[in-house]
GROMACS .gro file of C-alpha atoms in nm:
model
  438
    1UNK     CA    1  -3.310   8.927  -5.698
    2UNK     CA    2  -3.644   8.836  -5.570
    3UNK     CA    3  -3.663   8.553  -5.816
    4UNK     CA    4  -3.328   8.414  -5.690
    5UNK     CA    5  -3.451   8.402  -5.333
    6UNK     CA    6  -3.764   8.221  -5.428
    7UNK     CA    7  -3.564   7.975  -5.632
    8UNK     CA    8  -3.330   7.910  -5.339
    9UNK     CA    9  -3.622   7.840  -5.105
   10UNK     CA   10  -3.767   7.596  -5.356
   11UNK     CA   11  -3.437   7.418  -5.379
   12UNK     CA   12  -3.414   7.386  -5.004
   13UNK     CA   13  -3.768   7.252  -4.982
   14UNK     CA   14  -3.687   6.996  -5.250
   15UNK     CA   15  -3.377   6.894  -5.061
   16UNK     CA   16  -3.563   6.859  -4.743
   17UNK     CA   17  -3.833   6.657  -4.908
   18UNK     CA   18  -3.583   6.405  -5.037
   19UNK     CA   19  -3.368   6.385  -4.725
   20UNK     CA   20  -3.410   6.029  -4.556
   21UNK     CA   21  -3.589   6.035  -4.225
   22UNK     CA   22  -3.335   5.811  -4.041
   23UNK     CA   23  -3.067   6.064  -4.125
   24UNK     CA   24  -3.266   6.332  -3.962
   25UNK     CA   25  -3.343   6.097  -3.668
   26UNK     CA   26  -2.981   6.061  -3.603
   27UNK     CA   27  -2.963   6.422  -3.544
   28UNK     CA   28  -3.274   6.493  -3.349
   29UNK     CA   29  -3.574   6.263  -3.352
   30UNK     CA   30  -3.410   5.925  -3.290
   31UNK     CA   31  -3.257   6.011  -2.958
   32UNK     CA   32  -3.593   6.122  -2.840
   33UNK     CA   33  -3.741   5.784  -2.946
   34UNK     CA   34  -3.464   5.589  -2.786
   35UNK     CA   35  -3.524   5.781  -2.464
   36UNK     CA   36  -3.874   5.654  -2.473
   37UNK     CA   37  -3.744   5.301  -2.520
   38UNK     CA   38  -3.527   5.308  -2.213
   39UNK     CA   39  -3.826   5.436  -2.034
   40UNK     CA   40  -4.014   5.126  -2.136
   41UNK     CA   41  -3.723   4.913  -2.039
   42UNK     CA   42  -3.713   5.091  -1.711
   43UNK     CA   43  -4.065   4.984  -1.654
   44UNK     CA   44  -3.959   4.626  -1.701
   45UNK     CA   45  -3.680   4.656  -1.455
   46UNK     CA   46  -3.934   4.817  -1.234
   47UNK     CA   47  -4.133   4.496  -1.252
   48UNK     CA   48  -3.814   4.312  -1.186
   49UNK     CA   49  -3.760   4.536  -0.892
   50UNK     CA   50  -4.101   4.440  -0.776
   51UNK     CA   51  -3.998   4.077  -0.788
   52UNK     CA   52  -3.698   4.144  -0.570
   53UNK     CA   53  -3.936   4.337  -0.357
   54UNK     CA   54  -4.147   4.022  -0.335
   55UNK     CA   55  -3.838   3.824  -0.256
   56UNK     CA   56  -3.758   4.079   0.001
   57UNK     CA   57  -4.097   4.013   0.147
   58UNK     CA   58  -4.010   3.645   0.174
   59UNK     CA   59  -3.704   3.714   0.379
   60UNK     CA   60  -3.924   3.940   0.581
   61UNK     CA   61  -4.150   3.639   0.641
   62UNK     CA   62  -3.845   3.436   0.729
   63UNK     CA   63  -3.755   3.709   0.969
   64UNK     CA   64  -4.096   3.675   1.116
   65UNK     CA   65  -4.043   3.302   1.171
   66UNK     CA   66  -3.738   3.357   1.384
   67UNK     CA   67  -3.942   3.611   1.569
   68UNK     CA   68  -4.201   3.341   1.626
   69UNK     CA   69  -3.934   3.107   1.748
   70UNK     CA   70  -3.821   3.378   1.986
   71UNK     CA   71  -4.179   3.399   2.109
   72UNK     CA   72  -4.190   3.024   2.183
   73UNK     CA   73  -3.908   3.034   2.436
   74UNK     CA   74  -4.083   3.333   2.587
   75UNK     CA   75  -4.400   3.126   2.615
   76UNK     CA   76  -4.205   2.845   2.781
   77UNK     CA   77  -4.069   3.093   3.025
   78UNK     CA   78  -4.424   3.200   3.110
   79UNK     CA   79  -4.560   2.848   3.147
   80UNK     CA   80  -4.429   2.774   3.497
   81UNK     CA   81  -4.613   3.072   3.642
   82UNK     CA   82  -4.932   3.059   3.435
   83UNK     CA   83  -5.007   2.685   3.438
   84UNK     CA   84  -4.881   2.534   3.769
   85UNK     CA   85  -5.176   2.302   3.816
   86UNK     CA   86  -5.103   2.119   3.491
   87UNK     CA   87  -4.729   2.092   3.522
   88UNK     CA   88  -4.617   2.133   3.885
   89UNK     CA   89  -4.641   1.888   4.177
   90UNK     CA   90  -4.889   1.986   4.444
   91UNK     CA   91  -4.742   2.097   4.772
   92UNK     CA   92  -4.765   2.338   5.063
   93UNK     CA   93  -4.671   2.388   5.427
   94UNK     CA   94  -4.752   2.177   5.728
   95UNK     CA   95  -4.582   2.362   6.007
   96UNK     CA   96  -4.389   2.683   6.062
   97UNK     CA   97  -4.079   2.534   5.905
   98UNK     CA   98  -4.211   2.216   5.745
   99UNK     CA   99  -4.333   2.176   5.386
  100UNK     CA  100  -4.457   1.893   5.165
  101UNK     CA  101  -4.470   1.798   4.798
  102UNK     CA  102  -4.649   1.511   4.627
  103UNK     CA  103  -4.528   1.360   4.299
  104UNK     CA  104  -4.831   1.193   4.140
  105UNK     CA  105  -4.617   1.015   3.876
  106UNK     CA  106  -4.430   0.811   4.141
  107UNK     CA  107  -4.688   0.829   4.422
  108UNK     CA  108  -4.425   0.977   4.654
  109UNK     CA  109  -4.505   1.224   4.929
  110UNK     CA  110  -4.197   1.410   5.057
  111UNK     CA  111  -4.200   1.615   5.376
  112UNK     CA  112  -3.904   1.835   5.452
  113UNK     CA  113  -3.800   2.105   5.696
  114UNK     CA  114  -3.729   2.127   6.066
  115UNK     CA  115  -3.926   2.103   6.385
  116UNK     CA  116  -4.275   1.974   6.445
  117UNK     CA  117  -4.545   1.917   6.188
  118UNK     CA  118  -4.848   2.138   6.242
  119UNK     CA  119  -5.099   1.996   6.490
  120UNK     CA  120  -5.460   1.966   6.394
  121UNK     CA  121  -5.626   2.081   6.074
  122UNK     CA  122  -5.650   1.898   5.743
  123UNK     CA  123  -5.313   1.851   5.575
  124UNK     CA  124  -5.324   1.929   5.206
  125UNK     CA  125  -5.183   1.593   5.099
  126UNK     CA  126  -5.498   1.420   5.226
  127UNK     CA  127  -5.661   1.517   4.895
  128UNK     CA  128  -5.423   1.268   4.734
  129UNK     CA  129  -5.412   1.005   5.007
  130UNK     CA  130  -5.553   0.728   4.787
  131UNK     CA  131  -5.260   0.787   4.549
  132UNK     CA  132  -4.977   0.799   4.800
  133UNK     CA  133  -4.760   0.486   4.785
  134UNK     CA  134  -4.432   0.609   4.930
  135UNK     CA  135  -4.360   0.849   5.214
  136UNK     CA  136  -4.024   1.019   5.277
  137UNK     CA  137  -3.981   1.244   5.581
  138UNK     CA  138  -3.656   1.435   5.573
  139UNK     CA  139  -3.403   1.483   5.853
  140UNK     CA  140  -3.494   1.771   6.078
  141UNK     CA  141  -3.863   1.690   6.123
  142UNK     CA  142  -3.921   1.604   6.492
  143UNK     CA  143  -4.283   1.499   6.515
  144UNK     CA  144  -4.566   1.350   6.312
  145UNK     CA  145  -4.894   1.517   6.389
  146UNK     CA  146  -5.216   1.338   6.488
  147UNK     CA  147  -5.396   1.162   6.200
  148UNK     CA  148  -5.126   1.282   5.957
  149UNK     CA  149  -5.148   0.977   5.729
  150UNK     CA  150  -5.476   0.828   5.855
  151UNK     CA  151  -5.638   0.581   5.616
  152UNK     CA  152  -5.369   0.579   5.347
  153UNK     CA  153  -5.454   0.228   5.240
  154UNK     CA  154  -5.219   0.230   4.942
  155UNK     CA  155  -4.912   0.351   5.129
  156UNK     CA  156  -4.643   0.078   5.104
  157UNK     CA  157  -4.316   0.230   5.235
  158UNK     CA  158  -4.234   0.500   5.489
  159UNK     CA  159  -3.887   0.636   5.553
  160UNK     CA  160  -3.876   0.811   5.890
  161UNK     CA  161  -3.580   1.034   5.993
  162UNK     CA  162  -3.342   0.997   6.283
  163UNK     CA  163  -3.459   1.334   6.408
  164UNK     CA  164  -3.809   1.206   6.478
  165UNK     CA  165  -3.918   1.211   6.843
  166UNK     CA  166  -4.297   1.180   6.853
  167UNK     CA  167  -4.549   0.977   6.648
  168UNK     CA  168  -4.891   1.124   6.715
  169UNK     CA  169  -5.235   0.971   6.765
  170UNK     CA  170  -5.378   0.789   6.461
  171UNK     CA  171  -5.067   0.893   6.262
  172UNK     CA  172  -5.061   0.578   6.043
  173UNK     CA  173  -5.396   0.431   6.146
  174UNK     CA  174  -5.546   0.214   5.876
  175UNK     CA  175  -5.233   0.201   5.657
  176UNK     CA  176  -5.291  -0.170   5.604
  177UNK     CA  177  -5.047  -0.213   5.312
  178UNK     CA  178  -4.755  -0.029   5.475
  179UNK     CA  179  -4.443  -0.229   5.557
  180UNK     CA  180  -4.297  -0.176   5.903
  181UNK     CA  181  -4.080   0.139   5.894
  182UNK     CA  182  -3.754   0.163   6.083
  183UNK     CA  183  -3.811   0.335   6.416
  184UNK     CA  184  -3.498   0.509   6.541
  185UNK     CA  185  -3.390   0.507   6.905
  186UNK     CA  186  -3.458   0.881   6.941
  187UNK     CA  187  -3.831   0.826   6.934
  188UNK     CA  188  -3.977   0.872   7.282
  189UNK     CA  189  -4.354   0.854   7.218
  190UNK     CA  190  -4.576   0.626   7.011
  191UNK     CA  191  -4.917   0.767   7.082
  192UNK     CA  192  -5.268   0.619   7.084
  193UNK     CA  193  -5.375   0.418   6.777
  194UNK     CA  194  -5.062   0.538   6.595
  195UNK     CA  195  -5.026   0.214   6.394
  196UNK     CA  196  -5.366   0.059   6.449
  197UNK     CA  197  -5.474  -0.184   6.171
  198UNK     CA  198  -5.136  -0.177   5.998
  199UNK     CA  199  -5.202  -0.535   5.908
  200UNK     CA  200  -4.890  -0.584   5.691
  201UNK     CA  201  -4.647  -0.547   5.984
  202UNK     CA  202  -4.474  -0.879   6.061
  203UNK     CA  203  -4.194  -0.778   6.309
  204UNK     CA  204  -4.156  -0.485   6.539
  205UNK     CA  205  -3.872  -0.358   6.751
  206UNK     CA  206  -3.974  -0.095   7.003
  207UNK     CA  207  -3.705   0.180   7.008
  208UNK     CA  208  -3.492   0.210   7.322
  209UNK     CA  209  -3.604   0.570   7.376
  210UNK     CA  210  -3.975   0.490   7.393
  211UNK     CA  211  -4.110   0.496   7.747
  212UNK     CA  212  -4.481   0.463   7.670
  213UNK     CA  213  -4.679   0.280   7.401
  214UNK     CA  214  -5.014   0.449   7.367
  215UNK     CA  215  -5.369   0.319   7.385
  216UNK     CA  216  -5.426   0.073   7.096
  217UNK     CA  217  -5.101   0.182   6.928
  218UNK     CA  218  -5.053  -0.152   6.745
  219UNK     CA  219  -5.399  -0.305   6.785
  220UNK     CA  220  -5.530  -0.489   6.485
  221UNK     CA  221  -5.183  -0.552   6.335
  222UNK     CA  222  -5.307  -0.898   6.232
  223UNK     CA  223  -4.979  -1.029   6.082
  224UNK     CA  224  -4.748  -0.906   6.355
  225UNK     CA  225  -4.576  -1.221   6.478
  226UNK     CA  226  -4.285  -1.085   6.680
  227UNK     CA  227  -4.232  -0.787   6.908
  228UNK     CA  228  -3.904  -0.695   7.073
  229UNK     CA  229  -3.894  -0.451   7.361
  230UNK     CA  230  -3.584  -0.268   7.476
  231UNK     CA  231  -3.536  -0.235   7.852
  232UNK     CA  232  -3.661   0.123   7.876
  233UNK     CA  233  -4.033   0.118   7.806
  234UNK     CA  234  -4.230   0.156   8.130
  235UNK     CA  235  -4.591   0.150   8.014
  236UNK     CA  236  -4.808  -0.036   7.762
  237UNK     CA  237  -5.141   0.135   7.711
  238UNK     CA  238  -5.484  -0.028   7.702
  239UNK     CA  239  -5.536  -0.242   7.388
  240UNK     CA  240  -5.174  -0.172   7.285
  241UNK     CA  241  -5.146  -0.508   7.096
  242UNK     CA  242  -5.504  -0.625   7.099
  243UNK     CA  243  -5.604  -0.834   6.801
  244UNK     CA  244  -5.246  -0.915   6.688
  245UNK     CA  245  -5.357  -1.258   6.571
  246UNK     CA  246  -5.015  -1.381   6.451
  247UNK     CA  247  -4.830  -1.295   6.769
  248UNK     CA  248  -4.697  -1.619   6.918
  249UNK     CA  249  -4.474  -1.511   7.204
  250UNK     CA  250  -4.404  -1.203   7.408
  251UNK     CA  251  -4.137  -1.107   7.656
  252UNK     CA  252  -4.208  -0.804   7.875
  253UNK     CA  253  -3.884  -0.641   8.003
  254UNK     CA  254  -3.820  -0.561   8.369
  255UNK     CA  255  -3.859  -0.189   8.296
  256UNK     CA  256  -4.232  -0.227   8.234
  257UNK     CA  257  -4.438  -0.129   8.541
  258UNK     CA  258  -4.786  -0.089   8.391
  259UNK     CA  259  -4.972  -0.294   8.128
  260UNK     CA  260  -5.315  -0.160   8.039
  261UNK     CA  261  -5.648  -0.336   8.012
  262UNK     CA  262  -5.690  -0.567   7.710
  263UNK     CA  263  -5.328  -0.503   7.608
  264UNK     CA  264  -5.301  -0.850   7.446
  265UNK     CA  265  -5.669  -0.928   7.426
  266UNK     CA  266  -5.763  -1.169   7.145
  267UNK     CA  267  -5.405  -1.252   7.046
  268UNK     CA  268  -5.542  -1.592   6.952
  269UNK     CA  269  -5.204  -1.750   6.863
  270UNK     CA  270  -5.013  -1.626   7.167
  271UNK     CA  271  -4.858  -1.931   7.335
  272UNK     CA  272  -4.568  -1.806   7.543
  273UNK     CA  273  -4.571  -1.507   7.774
  274UNK     CA  274  -4.283  -1.394   7.999
  275UNK     CA  275  -4.363  -1.108   8.230
  276UNK     CA  276  -4.088  -0.889   8.380
  277UNK     CA  277  -4.049  -0.855   8.754
  278UNK     CA  278  -4.178  -0.495   8.770
  279UNK     CA  279  -4.532  -0.542   8.643
  280UNK     CA  280  -4.769  -0.438   8.919
  281UNK     CA  281  -5.103  -0.586   8.802
  282UNK     CA  282  -5.265  -0.815   8.547
  283UNK     CA  283  -5.542  -0.579   8.434
  284UNK     CA  284  -5.890  -0.637   8.298
  285UNK     CA  285  -5.897  -0.862   7.989
  286UNK     CA  286  -5.521  -0.830   7.951
  287UNK     CA  287  -5.490  -1.175   7.801
  288UNK     CA  288  -5.863  -1.238   7.741
  289UNK     CA  289  -5.937  -1.456   7.441
  290UNK     CA  290  -5.579  -1.582   7.402
  291UNK     CA  291  -5.708  -1.927   7.316
  292UNK     CA  292  -5.362  -2.083   7.260
  293UNK     CA  293  -5.199  -1.962   7.579
  294UNK     CA  294  -5.112  -2.266   7.788
  295UNK     CA  295  -4.894  -2.153   8.078
  296UNK     CA  296  -4.840  -1.832   8.274
  297UNK     CA  297  -4.616  -1.747   8.565
  298UNK     CA  298  -4.725  -1.439   8.751
  299UNK     CA  299  -4.417  -1.255   8.881
  300UNK     CA  300  -4.370  -1.159   9.245
  301UNK     CA  301  -4.421  -0.789   9.161
  302UNK     CA  302  -4.786  -0.841   9.068
  303UNK     CA  303  -5.031  -0.768   9.354
  304UNK     CA  304  -5.365  -0.827   9.181
  305UNK     CA  305  -5.523  -1.010   8.889
  306UNK     CA  306  -5.830  -0.818   8.767
  307UNK     CA  307  -6.163  -0.920   8.617
  308UNK     CA  308  -6.154  -1.136   8.305
  309UNK     CA  309  -5.773  -1.104   8.286
  310UNK     CA  310  -5.744  -1.454   8.130
  311UNK     CA  311  -6.108  -1.500   8.033
  312UNK     CA  312  -6.159  -1.742   7.745
  313UNK     CA  313  -5.802  -1.883   7.754
  314UNK     CA  314  -5.941  -2.225   7.678
  315UNK     CA  315  -5.605  -2.407   7.669
  316UNK     CA  316  -5.453  -2.248   7.976
  317UNK     CA  317  -5.376  -2.531   8.221
  318UNK     CA  318  -5.075  -2.416   8.424
  319UNK     CA  319  -5.094  -2.100   8.638
  320UNK     CA  320  -4.844  -2.009   8.907
  321UNK     CA  321  -4.913  -1.713   9.135
  322UNK     CA  322  -4.611  -1.525   9.261
  323UNK     CA  323  -4.524  -1.417   9.612
  324UNK     CA  324  -4.683  -1.072   9.580
  325UNK     CA  325  -5.033  -1.165   9.458
  326UNK     CA  326  -5.287  -1.041   9.709
  327UNK     CA  327  -5.610  -1.046   9.514
  328UNK     CA  328  -5.756  -1.256   9.235
  329UNK     CA  329  -6.089  -1.150   9.081
  330UNK     CA  330  -6.351  -1.425   9.069
  331UNK     CA  331  -6.389  -1.383   8.691
  332UNK     CA  332  -6.017  -1.357   8.621
  333UNK     CA  333  -6.002  -1.708   8.477
  334UNK     CA  334  -6.358  -1.730   8.347
  335UNK     CA  335  -6.407  -2.006   8.086
  336UNK     CA  336  -6.053  -2.144   8.131
  337UNK     CA  337  -6.182  -2.503   8.104
  338UNK     CA  338  -5.834  -2.660   8.093
  339UNK     CA  339  -5.725  -2.503   8.421
  340UNK     CA  340  -5.778  -2.763   8.696
  341UNK     CA  341  -5.544  -2.626   8.964
  342UNK     CA  342  -5.378  -2.306   9.085
  343UNK     CA  343  -5.020  -2.308   9.203
  344UNK     CA  344  -4.917  -2.056   9.465
  345UNK     CA  345  -4.562  -1.955   9.560
  346UNK     CA  346  -4.474  -2.086   9.907
  347UNK     CA  347  -4.343  -1.737   9.984
  348UNK     CA  348  -4.680  -1.572   9.921
  349UNK     CA  349  -4.800  -1.436  10.258
  350UNK     CA  350  -5.160  -1.384  10.140
  351UNK     CA  351  -5.268  -1.689   9.944
  352UNK     CA  352  -5.253  -2.068   9.958
  353UNK     CA  353  -5.400  -2.362   9.769
  354UNK     CA  354  -5.564  -2.696   9.849
  355UNK     CA  355  -5.600  -2.943   9.565
  356UNK     CA  356  -5.556  -2.651   9.337
  357UNK     CA  357  -5.839  -2.452   9.494
  358UNK     CA  358  -5.742  -2.104   9.604
  359UNK     CA  359  -5.767  -1.992   9.970
  360UNK     CA  360  -5.642  -1.709  10.179
  361UNK     CA  361  -5.323  -1.789  10.369
  362UNK     CA  362  -5.493  -1.901  10.687
  363UNK     CA  363  -5.755  -2.102  10.499
  364UNK     CA  364  -6.042  -1.924  10.663
  365UNK     CA  365  -6.188  -1.818  10.329
  366UNK     CA  366  -6.235  -2.021  10.015
  367UNK     CA  367  -6.163  -1.782   9.732
  368UNK     CA  368  -6.167  -1.949   9.392
  369UNK     CA  369  -6.201  -2.287   9.235
  370UNK     CA  370  -6.032  -2.329   8.892
  371UNK     CA  371  -6.290  -2.361   8.614
  372UNK     CA  372  -6.147  -2.695   8.501
  373UNK     CA  373  -6.180  -2.866   8.841
  374UNK     CA  374  -6.367  -3.196   8.817
  375UNK     CA  375  -6.509  -3.446   9.069
  376UNK     CA  376  -6.591  -3.427   9.437
  377UNK     CA  377  -6.454  -3.160   9.668
  378UNK     CA  378  -6.450  -3.116  10.045
  379UNK     CA  379  -6.404  -2.760  10.162
  380UNK     CA  380  -6.117  -2.727  10.413
  381UNK     CA  381  -6.206  -2.751  10.778
  382UNK     CA  382  -6.185  -2.416  10.954
  383UNK     CA  383  -6.319  -2.217  10.657
  384UNK     CA  384  -6.573  -1.958  10.770
  385UNK     CA  385  -6.679  -1.814  10.434
  386UNK     CA  386  -6.705  -1.929  10.077
  387UNK     CA  387  -6.661  -1.616   9.871
  388UNK     CA  388  -6.913  -1.494   9.616
  389UNK     CA  389  -6.866  -1.652   9.270
  390UNK     CA  390  -6.603  -1.885   9.415
  391UNK     CA  391  -6.712  -2.181   9.205
  392UNK     CA  392  -6.928  -2.006   8.945
  393UNK     CA  393  -6.943  -2.206   8.623
  394UNK     CA  394  -6.742  -2.506   8.750
  395UNK     CA  395  -6.935  -2.755   8.543
  396UNK     CA  396  -6.701  -3.040   8.633
  397UNK     CA  397  -6.774  -3.024   9.004
  398UNK     CA  398  -6.996  -3.324   9.082
  399UNK     CA  399  -7.016  -3.331   9.466
  400UNK     CA  400  -6.951  -3.093   9.756
  401UNK     CA  401  -6.904  -3.115  10.129
  402UNK     CA  402  -6.916  -2.796  10.335
  403UNK     CA  403  -6.787  -2.821  10.693
  404UNK     CA  404  -6.970  -2.689  11.002
  405UNK     CA  405  -6.719  -2.405  11.037
  406UNK     CA  406  -6.867  -2.232  10.733
  407UNK     CA  407  -7.121  -1.966  10.827
  408UNK     CA  408  -7.161  -1.785  10.497
  409UNK     CA  409  -7.191  -1.889  10.136
  410UNK     CA  410  -7.156  -1.587   9.911
  411UNK     CA  411  -7.367  -1.474   9.620
  412UNK     CA  412  -7.359  -1.709   9.316
  413UNK     CA  413  -7.089  -1.916   9.488
  414UNK     CA  414  -7.193  -2.235   9.307
  415UNK     CA  415  -7.398  -2.083   9.023
  416UNK     CA  416  -7.399  -2.273   8.692
  417UNK     CA  417  -7.235  -2.581   8.843
  418UNK     CA  418  -7.441  -2.796   8.610
  419UNK     CA  419  -7.262  -3.122   8.706
  420UNK     CA  420  -7.319  -3.081   9.078
  421UNK     CA  421  -7.546  -3.360   9.198
  422UNK     CA  422  -7.481  -3.376   9.572
  423UNK     CA  423  -7.417  -3.113   9.839
  424UNK     CA  424  -7.357  -3.169  10.212
  425UNK     CA  425  -7.409  -2.856  10.418
  426UNK     CA  426  -7.258  -2.813  10.763
  427UNK     CA  427  -7.464  -2.712  11.060
  428UNK     CA  428  -7.301  -2.370  11.086
  429UNK     CA  429  -7.427  -2.221  10.762
  430UNK     CA  430  -7.647  -1.924  10.841
  431UNK     CA  431  -7.619  -1.705  10.529
  432UNK     CA  432  -7.666  -1.822  10.174
  433UNK     CA  433  -7.634  -1.547   9.915
  434UNK     CA  434  -7.861  -1.504   9.615
  435UNK     CA  435  -7.820  -1.744   9.326
  436UNK     CA  436  -7.571  -1.945   9.538
  437UNK     CA  437  -7.680  -2.277   9.382
  438UNK     CA  438  -7.872  -2.154   9.083
   0.00000   0.00000   0.00000
């Protein structure tokens, strides 16, 4: 029995020894091997998964790019508040309800709001004044402050609103390239030196609402050839149009009562002057240096002609004094070498003339000899006094006869009469002033 068991074991061992391995693998070992294989293959897909993961990263990068694009709009939104100096136009306020903005690309200064511009101080736009070429003031602004646009030499155009009432002192002084702006009829005041040296102006119409033109308001407007006044202005300040070299004629309306000293001084091309019948005086140097002025008729409203009023008017030859003239300064017509005779209205109760020489009405006082008088002259009989400076600088006077009625010859009465070669003094002369014949 024992031998049978042993023999059976040996047989089984022999069978096992000769059994093919693949056959056994099908039962047990091979599945285990193939499980390892898929594991290896899984590793490869794992690498492949990594690649998709990399690809997933790329979309993630693309997602980042949109995020960057989203950031850019955000940056643009921030720019207006973080970088105004680089991108915005400068501006500010210039009054409680008035503001300004300057566009450097067009050279345009715009002022908007309502009411008056702030008085005094230094307006912010003055930092850009050399760049300002155009000015626009919006409706609602009522006044331009003093020196607001002083010295803007490159300013060419100015648009002023219908709401404007007051143009302050020196407002456009020195704006020598600016064309004449339209001045609306609501303007009441053009203050001192407001448009001085605006040398590009050629024509000017004073608005109907203006009652006073300030001191030197248009002085130095060298190309201004024509000025039109409405019948409403009452006063022209001192030097108002002094140095307006191109001005050829002027008509002062009847509304004007006062014309200041030197108002038309050195208007060298002024030829024709018509004065209204309300002017009260021809003031100091009013027409001094108007070398082309030839004739002047002094209206009846004028009571006096002041010192040097027509001094240096070298071509003035025809002067008619109206019925109201009471006083003529001895230097009023100084250096008027073409003036050989004064004419006096027959209705004047104060003055008269003899051979063009000016006397008081009763011819008791010799007042003034015209600078252009030439030849021999006999002082009227009955004259008691020859006024001081009466013939001062009359270089054309060659001979003189003074009657016995004259008791006094005033100071410098015949001074600088370089052509005077003979003088006959009457017996009554008792006082001869200093420099009378010097």
